[in-house]
XYZ file of C-alpha atoms in Angstrom:
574
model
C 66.068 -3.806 23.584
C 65.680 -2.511 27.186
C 62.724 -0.227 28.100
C 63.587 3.334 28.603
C 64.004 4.678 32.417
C 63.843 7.564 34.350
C 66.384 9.241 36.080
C 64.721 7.596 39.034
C 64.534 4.305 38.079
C 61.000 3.754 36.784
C 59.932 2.770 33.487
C 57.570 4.762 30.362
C 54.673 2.514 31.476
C 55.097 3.499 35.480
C 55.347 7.234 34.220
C 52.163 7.217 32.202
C 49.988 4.801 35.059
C 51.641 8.353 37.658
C 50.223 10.855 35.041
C 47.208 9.061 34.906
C 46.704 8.831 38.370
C 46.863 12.976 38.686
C 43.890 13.346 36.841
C 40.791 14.027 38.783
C 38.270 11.122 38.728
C 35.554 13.645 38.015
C 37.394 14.476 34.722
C 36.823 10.581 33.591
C 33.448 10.821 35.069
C 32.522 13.871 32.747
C 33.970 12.153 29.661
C 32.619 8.869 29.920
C 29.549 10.952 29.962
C 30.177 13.229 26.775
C 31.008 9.381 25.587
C 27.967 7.935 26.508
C 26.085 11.296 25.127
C 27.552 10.610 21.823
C 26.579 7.076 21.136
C 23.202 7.991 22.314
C 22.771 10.763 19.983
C 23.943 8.503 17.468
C 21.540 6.065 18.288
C 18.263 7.343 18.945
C 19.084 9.349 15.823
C 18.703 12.782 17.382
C 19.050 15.787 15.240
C 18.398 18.838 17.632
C 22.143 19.949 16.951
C 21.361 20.177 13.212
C 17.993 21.753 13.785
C 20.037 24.469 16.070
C 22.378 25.146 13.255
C 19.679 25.550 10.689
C 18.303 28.394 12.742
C 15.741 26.512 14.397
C 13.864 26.664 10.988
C 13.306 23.084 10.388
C 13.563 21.008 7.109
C 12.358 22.142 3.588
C 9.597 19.753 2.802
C 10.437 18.367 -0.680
C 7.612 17.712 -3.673
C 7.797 15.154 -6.000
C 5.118 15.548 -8.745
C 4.916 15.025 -12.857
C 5.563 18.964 -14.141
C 2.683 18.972 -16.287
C 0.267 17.948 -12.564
C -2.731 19.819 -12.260
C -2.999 18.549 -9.316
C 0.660 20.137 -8.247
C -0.271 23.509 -9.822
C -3.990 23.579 -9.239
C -4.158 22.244 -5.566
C -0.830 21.443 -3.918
C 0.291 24.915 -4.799
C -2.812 26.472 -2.642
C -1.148 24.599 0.742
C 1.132 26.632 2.617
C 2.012 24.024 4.806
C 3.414 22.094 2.105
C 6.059 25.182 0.785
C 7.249 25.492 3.956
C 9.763 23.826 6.523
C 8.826 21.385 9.733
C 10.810 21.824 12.904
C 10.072 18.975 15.349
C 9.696 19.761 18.681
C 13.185 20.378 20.770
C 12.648 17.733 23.675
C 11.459 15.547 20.364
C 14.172 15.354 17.791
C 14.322 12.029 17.288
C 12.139 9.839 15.160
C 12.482 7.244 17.720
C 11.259 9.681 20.739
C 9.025 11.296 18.364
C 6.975 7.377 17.523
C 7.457 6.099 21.199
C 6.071 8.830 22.159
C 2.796 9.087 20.168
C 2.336 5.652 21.090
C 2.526 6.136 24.468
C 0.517 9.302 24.921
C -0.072 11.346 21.719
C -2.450 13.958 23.189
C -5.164 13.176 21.299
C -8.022 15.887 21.399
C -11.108 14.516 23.327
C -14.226 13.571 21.835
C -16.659 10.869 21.519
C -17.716 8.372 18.379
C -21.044 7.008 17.187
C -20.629 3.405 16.428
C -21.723 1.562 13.458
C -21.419 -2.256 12.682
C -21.751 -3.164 9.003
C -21.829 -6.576 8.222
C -19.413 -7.431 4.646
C -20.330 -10.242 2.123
C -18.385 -13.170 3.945
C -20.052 -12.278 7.139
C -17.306 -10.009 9.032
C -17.698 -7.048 10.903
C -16.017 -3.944 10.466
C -17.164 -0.749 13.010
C -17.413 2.311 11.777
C -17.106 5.254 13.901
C -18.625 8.188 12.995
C -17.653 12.074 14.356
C -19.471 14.397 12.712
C -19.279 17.973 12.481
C -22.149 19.090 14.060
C -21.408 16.643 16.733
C -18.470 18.521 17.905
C -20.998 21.595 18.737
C -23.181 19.530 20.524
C -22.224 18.993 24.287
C -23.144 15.530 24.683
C -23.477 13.004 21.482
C -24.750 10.354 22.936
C -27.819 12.316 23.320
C -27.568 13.937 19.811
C -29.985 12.360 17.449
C -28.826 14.288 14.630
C -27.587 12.199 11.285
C -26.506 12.383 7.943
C -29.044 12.483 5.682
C -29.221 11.133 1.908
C -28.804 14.223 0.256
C -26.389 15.853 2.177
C -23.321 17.462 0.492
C -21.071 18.006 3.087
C -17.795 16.184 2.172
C -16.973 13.020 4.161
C -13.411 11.449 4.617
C -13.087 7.881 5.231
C -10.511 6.871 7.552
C -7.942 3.454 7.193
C -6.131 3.319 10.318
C -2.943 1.296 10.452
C -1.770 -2.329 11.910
C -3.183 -3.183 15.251
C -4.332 0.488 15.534
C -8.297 1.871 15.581
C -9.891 4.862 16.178
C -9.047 5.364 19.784
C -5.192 5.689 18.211
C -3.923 9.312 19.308
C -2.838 9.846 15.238
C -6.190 9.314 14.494
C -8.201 11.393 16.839
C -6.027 14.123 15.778
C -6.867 14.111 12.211
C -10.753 13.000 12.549
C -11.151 16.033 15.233
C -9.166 18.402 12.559
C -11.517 17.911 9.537
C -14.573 17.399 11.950
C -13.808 21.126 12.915
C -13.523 21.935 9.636
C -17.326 20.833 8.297
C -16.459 17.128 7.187
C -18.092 14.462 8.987
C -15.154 11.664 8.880
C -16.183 7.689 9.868
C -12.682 5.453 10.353
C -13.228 1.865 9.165
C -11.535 -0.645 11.828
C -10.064 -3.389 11.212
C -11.806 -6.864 11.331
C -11.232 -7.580 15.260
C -10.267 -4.449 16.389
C -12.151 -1.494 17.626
C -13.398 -3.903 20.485
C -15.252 -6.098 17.773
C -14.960 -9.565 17.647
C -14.540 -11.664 14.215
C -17.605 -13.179 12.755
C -15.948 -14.920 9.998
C -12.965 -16.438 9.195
C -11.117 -13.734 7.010
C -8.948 -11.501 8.546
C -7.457 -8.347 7.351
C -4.063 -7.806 5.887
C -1.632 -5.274 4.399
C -2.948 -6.039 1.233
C -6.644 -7.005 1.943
C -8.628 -4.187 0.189
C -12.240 -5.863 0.232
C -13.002 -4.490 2.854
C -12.119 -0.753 1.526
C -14.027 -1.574 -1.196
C -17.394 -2.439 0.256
C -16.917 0.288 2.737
C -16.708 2.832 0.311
C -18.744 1.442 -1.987
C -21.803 1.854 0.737
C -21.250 5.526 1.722
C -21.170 5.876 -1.558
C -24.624 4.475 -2.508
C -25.906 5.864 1.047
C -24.639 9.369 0.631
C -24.303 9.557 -2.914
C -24.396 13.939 -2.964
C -21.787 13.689 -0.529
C -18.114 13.702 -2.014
C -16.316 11.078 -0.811
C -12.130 11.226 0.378
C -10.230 9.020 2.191
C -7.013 8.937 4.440
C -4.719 6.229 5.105
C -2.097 5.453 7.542
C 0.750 3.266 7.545
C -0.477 -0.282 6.753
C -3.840 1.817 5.992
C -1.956 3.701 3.457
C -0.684 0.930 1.816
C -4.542 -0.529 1.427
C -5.666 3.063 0.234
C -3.134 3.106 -2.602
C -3.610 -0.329 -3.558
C -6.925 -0.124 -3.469
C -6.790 2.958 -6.211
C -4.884 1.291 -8.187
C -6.619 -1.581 -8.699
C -9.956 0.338 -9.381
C -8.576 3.106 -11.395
C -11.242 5.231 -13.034
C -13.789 3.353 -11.350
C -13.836 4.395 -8.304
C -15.740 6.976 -6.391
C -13.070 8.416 -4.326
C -12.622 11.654 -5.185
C -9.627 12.678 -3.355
C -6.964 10.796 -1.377
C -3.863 10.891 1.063
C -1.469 8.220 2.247
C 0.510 8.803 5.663
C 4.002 7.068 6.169
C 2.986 4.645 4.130
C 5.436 1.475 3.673
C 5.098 1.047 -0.078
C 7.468 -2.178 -0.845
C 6.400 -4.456 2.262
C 9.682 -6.839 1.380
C 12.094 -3.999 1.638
C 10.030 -2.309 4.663
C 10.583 -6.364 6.168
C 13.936 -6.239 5.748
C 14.999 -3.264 6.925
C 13.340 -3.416 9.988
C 15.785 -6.592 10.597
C 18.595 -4.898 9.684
C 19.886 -2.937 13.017
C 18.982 -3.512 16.606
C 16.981 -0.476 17.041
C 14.683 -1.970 14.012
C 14.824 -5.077 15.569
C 12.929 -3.461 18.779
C 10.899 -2.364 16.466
C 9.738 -5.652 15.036
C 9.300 -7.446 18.150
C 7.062 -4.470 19.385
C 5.034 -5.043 16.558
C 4.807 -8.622 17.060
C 3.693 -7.888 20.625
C 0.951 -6.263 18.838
C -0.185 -9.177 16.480
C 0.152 -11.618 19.113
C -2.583 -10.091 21.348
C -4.617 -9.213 18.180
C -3.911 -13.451 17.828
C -4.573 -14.142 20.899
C -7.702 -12.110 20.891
C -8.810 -13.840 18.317
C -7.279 -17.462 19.197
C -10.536 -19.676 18.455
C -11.177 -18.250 14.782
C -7.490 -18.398 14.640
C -7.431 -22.477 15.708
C -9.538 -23.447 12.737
C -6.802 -22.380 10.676
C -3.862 -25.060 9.149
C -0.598 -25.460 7.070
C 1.293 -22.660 9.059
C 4.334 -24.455 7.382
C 3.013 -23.344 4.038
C 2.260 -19.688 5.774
C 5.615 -18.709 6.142
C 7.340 -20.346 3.021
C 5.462 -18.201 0.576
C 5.715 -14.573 2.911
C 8.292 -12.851 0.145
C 5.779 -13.472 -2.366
C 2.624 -12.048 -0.269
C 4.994 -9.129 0.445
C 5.348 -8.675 -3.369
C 1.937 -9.212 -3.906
C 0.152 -6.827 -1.431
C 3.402 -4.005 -1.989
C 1.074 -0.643 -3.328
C 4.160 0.325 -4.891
C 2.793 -2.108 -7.875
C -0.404 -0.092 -8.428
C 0.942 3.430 -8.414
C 0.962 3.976 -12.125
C -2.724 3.221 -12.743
C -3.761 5.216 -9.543
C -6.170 8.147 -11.297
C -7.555 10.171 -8.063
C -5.604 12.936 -7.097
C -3.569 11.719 -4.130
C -1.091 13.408 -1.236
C 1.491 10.996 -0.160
C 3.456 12.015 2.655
C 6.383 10.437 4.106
C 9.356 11.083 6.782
C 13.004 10.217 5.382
C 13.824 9.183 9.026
C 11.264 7.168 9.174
C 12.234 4.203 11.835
C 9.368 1.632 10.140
C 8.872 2.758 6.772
C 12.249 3.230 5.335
C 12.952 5.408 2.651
C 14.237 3.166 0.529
C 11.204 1.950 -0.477
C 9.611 5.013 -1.053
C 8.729 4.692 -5.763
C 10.161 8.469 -6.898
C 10.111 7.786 -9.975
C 6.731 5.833 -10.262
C 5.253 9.138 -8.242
C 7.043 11.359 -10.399
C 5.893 9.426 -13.488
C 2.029 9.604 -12.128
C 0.478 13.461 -12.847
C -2.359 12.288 -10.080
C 0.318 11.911 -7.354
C 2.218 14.545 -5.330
C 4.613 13.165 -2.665
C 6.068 15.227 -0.067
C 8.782 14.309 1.794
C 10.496 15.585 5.486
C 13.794 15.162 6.741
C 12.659 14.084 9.745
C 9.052 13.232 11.739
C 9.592 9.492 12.259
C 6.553 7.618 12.221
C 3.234 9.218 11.618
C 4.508 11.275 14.144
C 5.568 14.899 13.236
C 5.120 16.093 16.605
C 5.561 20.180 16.104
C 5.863 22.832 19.220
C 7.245 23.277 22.544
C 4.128 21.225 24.026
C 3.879 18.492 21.383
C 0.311 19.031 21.020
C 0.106 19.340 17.109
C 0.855 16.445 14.374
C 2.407 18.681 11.141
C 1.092 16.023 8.750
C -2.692 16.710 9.972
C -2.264 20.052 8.700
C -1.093 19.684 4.876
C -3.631 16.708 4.617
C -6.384 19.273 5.502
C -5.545 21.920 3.754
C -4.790 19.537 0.536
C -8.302 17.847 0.955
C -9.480 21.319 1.089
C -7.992 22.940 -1.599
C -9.024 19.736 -3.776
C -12.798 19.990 -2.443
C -12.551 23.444 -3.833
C -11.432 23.130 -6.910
C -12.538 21.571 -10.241
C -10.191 18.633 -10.160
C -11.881 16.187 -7.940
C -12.251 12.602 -9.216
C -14.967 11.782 -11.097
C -16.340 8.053 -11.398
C -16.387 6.603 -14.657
C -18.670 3.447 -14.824
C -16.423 0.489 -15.969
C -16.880 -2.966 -16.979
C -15.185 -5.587 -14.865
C -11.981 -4.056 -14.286
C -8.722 -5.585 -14.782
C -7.444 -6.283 -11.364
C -10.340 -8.277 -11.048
C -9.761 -10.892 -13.607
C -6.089 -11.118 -12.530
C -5.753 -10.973 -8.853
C -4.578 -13.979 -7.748
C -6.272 -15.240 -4.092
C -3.572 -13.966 -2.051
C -5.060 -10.719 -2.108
C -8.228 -12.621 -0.626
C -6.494 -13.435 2.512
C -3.289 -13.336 4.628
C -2.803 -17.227 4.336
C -1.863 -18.542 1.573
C -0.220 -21.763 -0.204
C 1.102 -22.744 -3.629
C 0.562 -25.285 -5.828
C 2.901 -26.884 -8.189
C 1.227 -25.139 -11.278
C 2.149 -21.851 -9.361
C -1.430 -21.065 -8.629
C -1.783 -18.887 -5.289
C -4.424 -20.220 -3.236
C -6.297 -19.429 0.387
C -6.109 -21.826 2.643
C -9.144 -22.993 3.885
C -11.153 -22.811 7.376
C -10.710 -26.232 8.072
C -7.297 -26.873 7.171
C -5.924 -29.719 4.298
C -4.851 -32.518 5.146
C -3.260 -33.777 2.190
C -2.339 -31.715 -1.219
C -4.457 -33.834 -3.074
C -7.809 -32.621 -1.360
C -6.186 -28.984 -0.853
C -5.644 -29.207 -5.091
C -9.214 -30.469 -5.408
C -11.053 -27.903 -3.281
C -9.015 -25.299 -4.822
C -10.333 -26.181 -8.390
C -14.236 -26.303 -7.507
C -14.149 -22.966 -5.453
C -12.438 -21.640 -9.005
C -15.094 -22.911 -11.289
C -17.816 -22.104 -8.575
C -16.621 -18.942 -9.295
C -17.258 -18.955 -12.864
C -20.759 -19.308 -12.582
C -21.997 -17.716 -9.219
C -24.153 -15.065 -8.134
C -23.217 -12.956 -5.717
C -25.449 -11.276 -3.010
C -24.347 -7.968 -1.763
C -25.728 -6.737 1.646
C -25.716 -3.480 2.957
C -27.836 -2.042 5.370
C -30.720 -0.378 3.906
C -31.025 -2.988 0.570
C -29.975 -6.200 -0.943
C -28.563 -6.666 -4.139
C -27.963 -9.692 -6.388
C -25.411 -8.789 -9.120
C -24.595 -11.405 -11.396
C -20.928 -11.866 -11.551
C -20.513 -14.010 -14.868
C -23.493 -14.246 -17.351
C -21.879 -17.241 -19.466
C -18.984 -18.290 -17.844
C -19.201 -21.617 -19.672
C -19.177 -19.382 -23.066
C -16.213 -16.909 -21.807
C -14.218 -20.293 -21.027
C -15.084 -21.666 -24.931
C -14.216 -18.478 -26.421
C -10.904 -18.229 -24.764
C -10.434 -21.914 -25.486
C -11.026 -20.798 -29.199
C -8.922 -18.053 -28.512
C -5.931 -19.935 -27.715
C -6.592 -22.318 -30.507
C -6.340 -19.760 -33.038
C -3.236 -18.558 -32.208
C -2.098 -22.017 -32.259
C -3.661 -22.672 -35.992
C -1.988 -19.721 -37.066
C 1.102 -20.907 -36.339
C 0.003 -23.951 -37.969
C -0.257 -22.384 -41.194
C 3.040 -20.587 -41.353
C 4.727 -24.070 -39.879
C 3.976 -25.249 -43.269
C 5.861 -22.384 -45.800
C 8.647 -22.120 -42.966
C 9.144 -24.549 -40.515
C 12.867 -23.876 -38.841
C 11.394 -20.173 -38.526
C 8.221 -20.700 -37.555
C 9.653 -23.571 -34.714
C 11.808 -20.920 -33.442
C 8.641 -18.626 -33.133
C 6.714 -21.375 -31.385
C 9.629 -21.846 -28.958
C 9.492 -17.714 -28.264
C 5.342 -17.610 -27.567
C 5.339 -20.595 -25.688
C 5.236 -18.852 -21.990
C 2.889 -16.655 -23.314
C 0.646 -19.455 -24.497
C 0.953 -21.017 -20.869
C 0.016 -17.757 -19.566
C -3.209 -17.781 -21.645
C -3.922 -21.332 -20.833
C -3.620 -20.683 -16.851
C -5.630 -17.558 -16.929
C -8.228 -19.093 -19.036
C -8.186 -22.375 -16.404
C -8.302 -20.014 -13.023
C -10.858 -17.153 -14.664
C -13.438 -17.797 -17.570
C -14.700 -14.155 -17.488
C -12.008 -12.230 -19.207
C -12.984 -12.677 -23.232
C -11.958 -9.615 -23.893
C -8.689 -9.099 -22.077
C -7.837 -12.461 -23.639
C -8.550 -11.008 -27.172
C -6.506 -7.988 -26.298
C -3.399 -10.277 -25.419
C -3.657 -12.291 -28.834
C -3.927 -9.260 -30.583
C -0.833 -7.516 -29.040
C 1.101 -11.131 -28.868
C 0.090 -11.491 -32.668
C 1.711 -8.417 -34.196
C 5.448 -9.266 -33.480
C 4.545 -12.980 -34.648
C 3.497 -11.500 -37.790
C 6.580 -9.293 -38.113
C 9.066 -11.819 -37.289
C 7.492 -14.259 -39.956
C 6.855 -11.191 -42.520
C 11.007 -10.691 -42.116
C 11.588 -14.977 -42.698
C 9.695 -15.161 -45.251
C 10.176 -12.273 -47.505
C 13.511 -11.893 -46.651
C 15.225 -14.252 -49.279
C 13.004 -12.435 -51.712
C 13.899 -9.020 -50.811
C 17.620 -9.856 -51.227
C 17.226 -11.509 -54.482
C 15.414 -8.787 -55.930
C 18.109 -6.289 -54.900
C 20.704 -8.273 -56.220
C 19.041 -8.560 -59.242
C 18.663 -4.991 -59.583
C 22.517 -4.220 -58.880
C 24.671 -3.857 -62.063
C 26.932 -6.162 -62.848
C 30.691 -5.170 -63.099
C 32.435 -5.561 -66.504
């Protein structure tokens, strides 16, 4: 079929390259740049166009809370800030302009710490840094020999800042200068080798390290003891906070809490922040970070061995160290706060229904903020999330609903935790034990298994001395374990004689039964092998374990007999 020509002789395709060629160049110019404009907005995620439609208002925060919360009806609904709307600020609305830009300046406010070093039980240092409110009246605090003393009740907020970050971090400053203002004196606990601290032992922290948290807290605690104690954390920090909660429960002696942005399920926070290129820059920038924090560190770091093993068992540290597991037995009343455009922390891992479930947790949510960023104003000077965190912690310090610690026994998480909450290098063995790998590094399984097993019944036995920095304390941390280990030997072995007996009346059935209990018998077996101090929780699982055992053989064995006597009960037919 020919192509179609003008009158002059030229083809359709000459025609169009003509018409083309009429158009001014500055026309191309001018929509290669509304081009350009439109993948960028795309991907930097801007949303100032929405915000311009909605009035400039900004984005309803959204609440997430059990209906019958006191905390939610008591507290939450006393802060403004958290019933209204957050507009970012215009030359901000992205959440990737929003973080780059608190990491590179922030505008922190400007004020000066008093340093602490407290020494923890394995011999690492963690600095505290101290603002106090009267400090910010005094003009210099260097020369301010003011402290807190013993029975002072002013309330004081303890500060978990997130990975690779300290208290110089312009997020920080921001919320330590806000609650200093407001009559708290507020200390943020560093991170082992950061703050300008070198490491003294061979631990270092983690996502899902909470040791530290727990010593920390536990000496304000003892130091201050009239003063209620809160506490705030941030990203990776909030993830510690919340774990940390959870694992204590009721024992605790926080009396009030808040997690920023934090990342909740560490697996799904890992994957998604391989999962498009702007993540991806993401990752590596955080990488950048742990490699100086490495390199800082690169002599303690040398000592360590097996990186092979390292990296083969990171899904299951993930799962491990995720505070999304501990959420249900958290019992302090806690202020989660999270952006839905979050660039790090995605929102799909964000637990609704495990906060909603929870009448001690509130979580607010924004549209936007990005990453415990929330810049708000024309000059950026002003995180939102500072400001319903204070007035929360506020409103709770006022109020009647304040945690209260209950004295405990030994608490659950402690009989359970597996070592990989002990430190961020871990290996299995083939009985699926989690283990830390040691300073000097195995050489062969063998000796890895064997070292393993003496630290564990070491452990058994021990006594533990607790430092602080005013007095010593020796708390013994098993008074029999030789005993705890017989009894849940015993333990075991009644469950098995039991089924012994019933083997005898009905063995098919009572085979099957075996069969059905025998994971939870292994279960028992390894618990009682890797802990000997948990009689009682043993007991409780052989109680629980024994009442469908005793069903299911109750409906065997009277079964036949039931139906018998109903049949002979049934009239015959004539």
């Amino acid at each position: 079929m020919e192509a179609a020509v003008s009158s002059d002789g030229e083809s359709a395709g000459e025609l169009v390259l003509r018409a083309v060629a009429l158009v001014p160049w500055t026309r191309y110019a001018l929509a290669a740049l509304a081009l350009a404009a439109a993948l960028l907005y795309r991907f930097l995620e801007l949303h100032f166009l929405g915000d311009l439609l909605r009035g400039l208002r900004g984005g309803r925060v959204a609440l997430t809370f059990h209906p019958e919360s006191q905390v939610y009806h008591r507290v939450v609904s006393k802060c403004r800030s958290l019933h209204g709307r957050y507009l970012a600020t215009p030359w901000l609305a992205s959440p990737h302009l929003q973080t780059l830009f608190l990491s590179i300046s922030g505008r922190p406010p400007s004020f000066t710490y008093r340093r602490q070093l407290y020494t923890v039980r394995d011999g690492g240092t963690i600095a505290l840094d101290w603002l106090l409110a009267s400090d910010l009246e005094a003009a210099d605090v260097e020369s301010c020999d003011e402290s807190i003393s013993r029975d002072d009740s002013a309330p004081l907020l303890v500060v978990i800042p997130g990975l690779t970050s300290d208290s110089s971090a312009a997020y920080v400053k921001h919320l330590v200068f806000s609650m200093a203002s407001k009559g708290w004196n507020v200390v943020v606990s560093n991170h082992r080798g950061l703050g300008g601290i070198s490491m003294t032992s061979d631990c270092f922290y983690n996502a899902g390290w909470t040791e530290d948290m727990r010593e920390v807290v536990n000496f304000l605690h003892q130091k201050y003891p009239e003063a209620p104690l809160f506490t705030v954390g941030t990203s990776i920090g909030a993830n510690i906070v919340v774990k940390y909660l959870g694992e204590e429960g009721e024992s605790t002696p926080v009396a009030g809490a808040a997690s920023i942005c934090s990342p909740w399920d560490l697996l799904v926070t890992n994957r998604f922040i391989s999962r498009k290129l702007v993540q991806r820059l993401y990752d590596r920038a955080l990488a950048i970070g742990l490699k100086g924090y490495a390199k800082l560190h690169q002599p303690v770091l040398a000592r360590l061995a097996n990186w092979e093993a390292i990296t083969s068992t990171v899904d299951t540290f993930y799962r491990k160290c995720s505070s999304a597991n501990y959420i249900g037995n958290v019992s302090v009343p806690l202020l989660c706060i999270s952006a839905l455009d979050d660039p790090l922390c995605t929102r799909e891992a964000i637990p609704w229904d495990e906060c909603r479930a929870n009448k001690n947790i509130v979580l607010a949510t924004t549209p936007n903020g990005g990453h415990l960023a929330f810049f708000e104003g024309l000059t950026a000077g002003r995180l939102w999330w500072v400001r319903p965190v204070s007035e929360f912690l506020c409103a709770l310090r006022d109020s009647s609903y304040m945690h209260r610690q209950k004295a405990q026994e030994h608490g659950l998480h402690s009989s359970l935790e597996s070592s990989i909450d002990k430190t961020p290098y871990v290996n299995f063995m083939e009985d699926g034990m989690v283990a830390a790998v040691t300073n000097d590094g195995p050489d062969k399984d063998d000796s890895l298994h064997s070292q393993i097993v003496s630290e564990i019944e070491l452990n058994d036995g021990m006594v533990a001395i607790q430092q602080n920095e005013h007095t010593g304390e020796i708390q013994n941390e098993s008074d029999s374990g030789v005993g705890d280990k017989n009894n849940s030997e015993g333990n075991v072995a009644s469950v098995q004689g039991h089924e012994g007996n019933h083997k005898q009346r009905e063995e098919p059935e009572a085979n099957n039964i075996r069969d059905a209990i025998a994971p939870v018998r292994r279960s028992i077996h390894q618990i009682t092998r890797s802990q000997g101090k948990s009689v009682w929780l043993l007991a409780y699982i052989a109680v629980v374990t024994s009442w469908p055992l005793l069903g299911a053989l109750g409906y065997f064995l009277f079964r036949k007999r039931f139906s018998n006597s109903m049949l002979a009960k049934k009239p015959k037919k004539l």
